[in-house]
Short mmCIF file of N, CA and C in Angstrom, two decimals:
data_model
loop_
_atom_site.label_atom_id
_atom_site.label_comp_id
_atom_site.label_asym_id
_atom_site.label_seq_id
_atom_site.Cartn_x
_atom_site.Cartn_y
_atom_site.Cartn_z
N ILE A 26 18.09 -18.59 4.82
CA ILE A 26 17.95 -18.19 6.21
C ILE A 26 16.70 -17.33 6.32
N ARG A 27 15.77 -17.78 7.15
CA ARG A 27 14.54 -17.01 7.38
C ARG A 27 14.73 -16.20 8.66
N LEU A 28 14.92 -14.91 8.49
CA LEU A 28 15.12 -14.01 9.63
C LEU A 28 13.85 -13.92 10.46
N PRO A 29 13.96 -13.47 11.72
CA PRO A 29 12.79 -13.42 12.60
C PRO A 29 11.58 -12.70 12.02
N ASP A 30 11.79 -11.61 11.30
CA ASP A 30 10.66 -10.89 10.70
C ASP A 30 9.92 -11.73 9.66
N VAL A 31 10.61 -12.66 9.04
CA VAL A 31 9.99 -13.53 8.05
C VAL A 31 9.34 -14.73 8.75
N ASN A 32 9.97 -15.26 9.77
CA ASN A 32 9.42 -16.39 10.53
C ASN A 32 8.21 -16.01 11.36
N VAL A 33 8.15 -14.78 11.78
CA VAL A 33 7.04 -14.28 12.62
C VAL A 33 6.45 -13.07 11.87
N PRO A 34 5.71 -13.34 10.81
CA PRO A 34 5.32 -12.26 9.90
C PRO A 34 4.17 -11.39 10.38
N ILE A 35 4.15 -10.17 9.85
CA ILE A 35 3.01 -9.26 10.03
C ILE A 35 2.44 -8.89 8.66
N ALA A 36 2.97 -9.55 7.63
CA ALA A 36 2.55 -9.31 6.25
C ALA A 36 3.04 -10.45 5.38
N THR A 37 2.58 -10.46 4.15
CA THR A 37 3.14 -11.36 3.15
C THR A 37 4.24 -10.59 2.44
N TYR A 38 5.41 -11.20 2.35
CA TYR A 38 6.56 -10.57 1.71
C TYR A 38 6.85 -11.30 0.41
N MET A 39 7.03 -10.55 -0.67
CA MET A 39 7.31 -11.16 -1.97
C MET A 39 8.55 -10.52 -2.57
N GLY A 40 9.27 -11.29 -3.32
CA GLY A 40 10.47 -10.79 -3.98
C GLY A 40 10.19 -10.13 -5.31
N TRP A 41 8.93 -9.89 -5.59
CA TRP A 41 8.54 -9.23 -6.84
C TRP A 41 7.41 -8.27 -6.54
N ASN A 42 7.04 -7.47 -7.53
CA ASN A 42 5.95 -6.51 -7.38
C ASN A 42 4.78 -6.90 -8.26
N LEU A 43 3.59 -6.70 -7.72
CA LEU A 43 2.39 -6.92 -8.51
C LEU A 43 2.17 -5.70 -9.39
N GLY A 44 1.70 -5.92 -10.58
CA GLY A 44 1.44 -4.80 -11.48
C GLY A 44 0.30 -5.11 -12.43
N SER A 45 -0.31 -4.08 -12.93
CA SER A 45 -1.39 -4.24 -13.90
C SER A 45 -0.82 -4.66 -15.25
N GLU A 46 -1.61 -5.39 -16.00
CA GLU A 46 -1.18 -5.82 -17.33
C GLU A 46 -0.85 -4.60 -18.18
N GLY A 47 0.27 -4.67 -18.85
CA GLY A 47 0.68 -3.58 -19.71
C GLY A 47 1.51 -2.52 -19.03
N PHE A 48 1.51 -2.49 -17.72
CA PHE A 48 2.28 -1.48 -16.99
C PHE A 48 3.75 -1.87 -16.98
N ALA A 49 4.58 -1.01 -17.48
CA ALA A 49 6.04 -1.22 -17.50
C ALA A 49 6.41 -2.56 -18.13
N LYS A 50 5.67 -2.92 -19.17
CA LYS A 50 5.88 -4.20 -19.82
C LYS A 50 7.34 -4.35 -20.26
N GLY A 51 7.93 -5.47 -19.86
CA GLY A 51 9.28 -5.77 -20.26
C GLY A 51 10.37 -5.08 -19.45
N SER A 52 9.99 -4.36 -18.41
CA SER A 52 11.02 -3.68 -17.61
C SER A 52 10.92 -4.08 -16.15
N LEU A 53 11.99 -3.86 -15.44
CA LEU A 53 12.00 -4.09 -14.00
C LEU A 53 11.64 -2.77 -13.33
N CYS A 54 10.36 -2.60 -13.10
CA CYS A 54 9.84 -1.35 -12.53
C CYS A 54 10.50 -1.07 -11.18
N SER A 55 10.54 -2.06 -10.36
CA SER A 55 11.17 -1.94 -9.05
C SER A 55 11.59 -3.34 -8.63
N VAL A 56 12.73 -3.47 -8.07
CA VAL A 56 13.22 -4.80 -7.72
C VAL A 56 13.31 -5.01 -6.21
N ILE A 57 12.61 -4.19 -5.45
CA ILE A 57 12.69 -4.35 -3.99
C ILE A 57 11.61 -5.26 -3.43
N GLY A 58 10.66 -5.70 -4.23
CA GLY A 58 9.63 -6.60 -3.77
C GLY A 58 8.44 -5.86 -3.18
N SER A 59 7.46 -6.66 -2.74
CA SER A 59 6.21 -6.11 -2.21
C SER A 59 5.94 -6.63 -0.81
N THR A 60 5.19 -5.84 -0.06
CA THR A 60 4.73 -6.22 1.26
C THR A 60 3.23 -6.00 1.30
N ILE A 61 2.47 -7.04 1.64
CA ILE A 61 1.02 -6.92 1.75
C ILE A 61 0.66 -7.22 3.20
N PRO A 62 0.33 -6.19 3.99
CA PRO A 62 0.05 -6.37 5.42
C PRO A 62 -1.16 -7.28 5.67
N PHE A 63 -1.10 -8.00 6.79
CA PHE A 63 -2.25 -8.80 7.22
C PHE A 63 -3.31 -7.88 7.80
N SER A 64 -4.57 -8.29 7.71
CA SER A 64 -5.64 -7.58 8.39
C SER A 64 -5.39 -7.66 9.89
N ILE A 65 -5.94 -6.71 10.63
CA ILE A 65 -5.74 -6.71 12.09
C ILE A 65 -6.60 -7.78 12.75
N THR A 66 -7.88 -7.85 12.39
CA THR A 66 -8.80 -8.80 13.04
C THR A 66 -9.35 -9.81 12.04
N LYS A 67 -9.92 -10.87 12.57
CA LYS A 67 -10.56 -11.88 11.73
C LYS A 67 -11.70 -11.26 10.94
N LEU A 68 -12.49 -10.41 11.59
CA LEU A 68 -13.62 -9.75 10.92
C LEU A 68 -13.13 -8.90 9.75
N ASP A 69 -12.05 -8.16 9.97
CA ASP A 69 -11.48 -7.33 8.89
C ASP A 69 -11.10 -8.19 7.68
N ARG A 70 -10.45 -9.31 7.95
CA ARG A 70 -10.00 -10.16 6.84
C ARG A 70 -11.17 -10.83 6.14
N GLN A 71 -12.20 -11.21 6.92
CA GLN A 71 -13.37 -11.83 6.30
C GLN A 71 -14.11 -10.83 5.41
N LYS A 72 -14.21 -9.59 5.87
CA LYS A 72 -14.87 -8.55 5.07
C LYS A 72 -14.16 -8.32 3.74
N SER A 73 -12.84 -8.42 3.76
CA SER A 73 -12.07 -8.16 2.54
C SER A 73 -11.84 -9.43 1.71
N GLY A 74 -12.24 -10.59 2.25
CA GLY A 74 -12.04 -11.84 1.53
C GLY A 74 -10.61 -12.35 1.56
N ASP A 75 -9.84 -11.89 2.52
CA ASP A 75 -8.44 -12.28 2.65
C ASP A 75 -8.35 -13.65 3.34
N PRO A 76 -7.80 -14.67 2.70
CA PRO A 76 -7.71 -15.99 3.32
C PRO A 76 -6.60 -16.12 4.37
N ARG A 77 -5.68 -15.15 4.43
CA ARG A 77 -4.56 -15.24 5.37
C ARG A 77 -5.03 -14.91 6.78
N LEU A 78 -4.45 -15.56 7.77
CA LEU A 78 -4.78 -15.26 9.17
C LEU A 78 -4.48 -13.80 9.48
N SER A 79 -5.31 -13.21 10.32
CA SER A 79 -5.11 -11.82 10.75
C SER A 79 -4.02 -11.75 11.82
N ILE A 80 -3.60 -10.54 12.13
CA ILE A 80 -2.62 -10.32 13.19
C ILE A 80 -3.14 -10.91 14.51
N LYS A 81 -4.39 -10.60 14.86
CA LYS A 81 -4.95 -11.07 16.15
C LYS A 81 -5.10 -12.59 16.18
N GLU A 82 -5.30 -13.22 15.03
CA GLU A 82 -5.38 -14.68 14.98
C GLU A 82 -3.99 -15.30 15.14
N ARG A 83 -2.99 -14.62 14.69
CA ARG A 83 -1.62 -15.12 14.78
C ARG A 83 -0.99 -14.88 16.16
N TYR A 84 -1.27 -13.71 16.71
CA TYR A 84 -0.63 -13.28 17.95
C TYR A 84 -1.72 -12.76 18.88
N VAL A 85 -2.02 -13.52 19.94
CA VAL A 85 -3.15 -13.16 20.82
C VAL A 85 -2.94 -11.84 21.53
N ASN A 86 -1.68 -11.46 21.72
CA ASN A 86 -1.37 -10.16 22.34
C ASN A 86 0.07 -9.77 22.00
N HIS A 87 0.46 -8.62 22.48
CA HIS A 87 1.79 -8.09 22.19
C HIS A 87 2.90 -9.01 22.72
N ASP A 88 2.72 -9.51 23.94
CA ASP A 88 3.73 -10.40 24.52
C ASP A 88 3.92 -11.66 23.68
N ALA A 89 2.83 -12.20 23.15
CA ALA A 89 2.92 -13.40 22.31
C ALA A 89 3.75 -13.12 21.06
N TYR A 90 3.53 -11.95 20.46
CA TYR A 90 4.31 -11.57 19.28
C TYR A 90 5.79 -11.43 19.64
N VAL A 91 6.08 -10.70 20.70
CA VAL A 91 7.47 -10.49 21.13
C VAL A 91 8.14 -11.83 21.44
N ASN A 92 7.43 -12.71 22.14
CA ASN A 92 8.00 -14.02 22.49
C ASN A 92 8.30 -14.86 21.25
N GLN A 93 7.44 -14.79 20.25
CA GLN A 93 7.71 -15.55 19.02
C GLN A 93 8.94 -15.00 18.30
N ILE A 94 9.07 -13.69 18.29
CA ILE A 94 10.28 -13.08 17.70
C ILE A 94 11.52 -13.52 18.48
N LYS A 95 11.41 -13.51 19.80
CA LYS A 95 12.54 -13.90 20.65
C LYS A 95 12.93 -15.36 20.37
N GLU A 96 11.96 -16.24 20.30
CA GLU A 96 12.25 -17.66 20.06
C GLU A 96 12.85 -17.88 18.66
N ALA A 97 12.31 -17.20 17.66
CA ALA A 97 12.86 -17.32 16.30
C ALA A 97 14.30 -16.82 16.27
N SER A 98 14.57 -15.75 16.98
CA SER A 98 15.93 -15.19 17.04
C SER A 98 16.88 -16.14 17.75
N LYS A 99 16.43 -16.72 18.85
CA LYS A 99 17.28 -17.65 19.60
C LYS A 99 17.61 -18.90 18.80
N ARG A 100 16.66 -19.37 17.99
CA ARG A 100 16.95 -20.54 17.14
C ARG A 100 18.08 -20.22 16.16
N LEU A 101 18.05 -19.01 15.60
CA LEU A 101 19.11 -18.62 14.67
C LEU A 101 20.44 -18.40 15.40
N LEU A 102 20.38 -17.90 16.62
CA LEU A 102 21.59 -17.73 17.43
C LEU A 102 22.22 -19.10 17.70
N LYS A 103 21.39 -20.06 18.07
CA LYS A 103 21.87 -21.40 18.37
C LYS A 103 22.56 -22.03 17.15
N LYS A 104 22.06 -21.72 15.96
CA LYS A 104 22.66 -22.23 14.73
C LYS A 104 23.84 -21.37 14.25
N ARG A 105 24.15 -20.34 15.03
CA ARG A 105 25.23 -19.41 14.73
C ARG A 105 24.98 -18.60 13.45
N LEU A 106 23.69 -18.32 13.23
CA LEU A 106 23.30 -17.51 12.08
C LEU A 106 22.98 -16.07 12.47
N LEU A 107 22.89 -15.82 13.78
CA LEU A 107 22.73 -14.47 14.33
C LEU A 107 23.71 -14.31 15.48
N LEU A 108 24.08 -13.08 15.76
CA LEU A 108 24.87 -12.75 16.95
C LEU A 108 23.92 -12.38 18.08
N LYS A 109 24.40 -12.39 19.30
CA LYS A 109 23.59 -11.99 20.46
C LYS A 109 23.06 -10.57 20.27
N ASP A 110 23.89 -9.67 19.76
CA ASP A 110 23.43 -8.30 19.50
C ASP A 110 22.27 -8.27 18.50
N ASP A 111 22.29 -9.18 17.53
CA ASP A 111 21.19 -9.26 16.56
C ASP A 111 19.90 -9.70 17.25
N VAL A 112 20.01 -10.68 18.14
CA VAL A 112 18.84 -11.14 18.89
C VAL A 112 18.26 -9.98 19.68
N ASP A 113 19.11 -9.26 20.38
CA ASP A 113 18.66 -8.10 21.16
C ASP A 113 17.97 -7.07 20.26
N PHE A 114 18.53 -6.84 19.08
CA PHE A 114 17.96 -5.89 18.12
C PHE A 114 16.55 -6.31 17.71
N TYR A 115 16.38 -7.57 17.31
CA TYR A 115 15.07 -8.05 16.86
C TYR A 115 14.04 -8.01 17.98
N VAL A 116 14.44 -8.38 19.18
CA VAL A 116 13.50 -8.37 20.31
C VAL A 116 13.10 -6.94 20.65
N GLU A 117 14.05 -6.04 20.66
CA GLU A 117 13.74 -4.63 20.95
C GLU A 117 12.84 -4.04 19.87
N LEU A 118 13.10 -4.37 18.64
CA LEU A 118 12.26 -3.90 17.54
C LEU A 118 10.83 -4.42 17.70
N ALA A 119 10.68 -5.68 18.07
CA ALA A 119 9.35 -6.26 18.30
C ALA A 119 8.64 -5.56 19.45
N ARG A 120 9.37 -5.26 20.52
CA ARG A 120 8.76 -4.57 21.66
C ARG A 120 8.24 -3.19 21.28
N LYS A 121 8.92 -2.52 20.37
CA LYS A 121 8.53 -1.16 19.96
C LYS A 121 7.35 -1.16 18.99
N ARG A 122 7.10 -2.27 18.34
CA ARG A 122 5.97 -2.35 17.41
C ARG A 122 4.66 -2.46 18.18
N ASP A 123 3.58 -2.04 17.55
CA ASP A 123 2.28 -2.09 18.22
C ASP A 123 1.51 -3.38 17.93
N ILE A 124 2.20 -4.39 17.43
CA ILE A 124 1.56 -5.66 17.10
C ILE A 124 0.98 -6.29 18.37
N GLY A 125 -0.32 -6.61 18.32
CA GLY A 125 -0.98 -7.25 19.45
C GLY A 125 -1.44 -6.33 20.55
N LEU A 126 -1.16 -5.04 20.43
CA LEU A 126 -1.62 -4.09 21.44
C LEU A 126 -3.07 -3.71 21.16
N PRO A 127 -3.83 -3.36 22.21
CA PRO A 127 -5.23 -2.95 21.99
C PRO A 127 -5.31 -1.73 21.07
N ARG A 128 -6.30 -1.72 20.25
CA ARG A 128 -6.54 -0.58 19.34
C ARG A 128 -7.77 0.16 19.82
N HIS A 129 -7.69 1.48 19.80
CA HIS A 129 -8.81 2.30 20.28
C HIS A 129 -9.55 2.91 19.14
#
């Protein structure tokens, strides 16, 4: 099940952690995974050499981001994988985020 935050990402999410060679060799340093945020703009990502689309390339504005979260949530509701309260939670969370809002 791909939850709305995974279907409408603002970062790359991994179930493991990146580490330098030799660091914590043979041990599970942390098992919560890693999050690598997307660049905000295309220019930012090009400067850093990041091949992943930026936030602004993915979501033209805040409403577009919120609508994609809403649609992803509704698809899961229709499949009975989320409750209506869950849909409301994800949409409200998206509204509170600054994704797609102008930056000063």
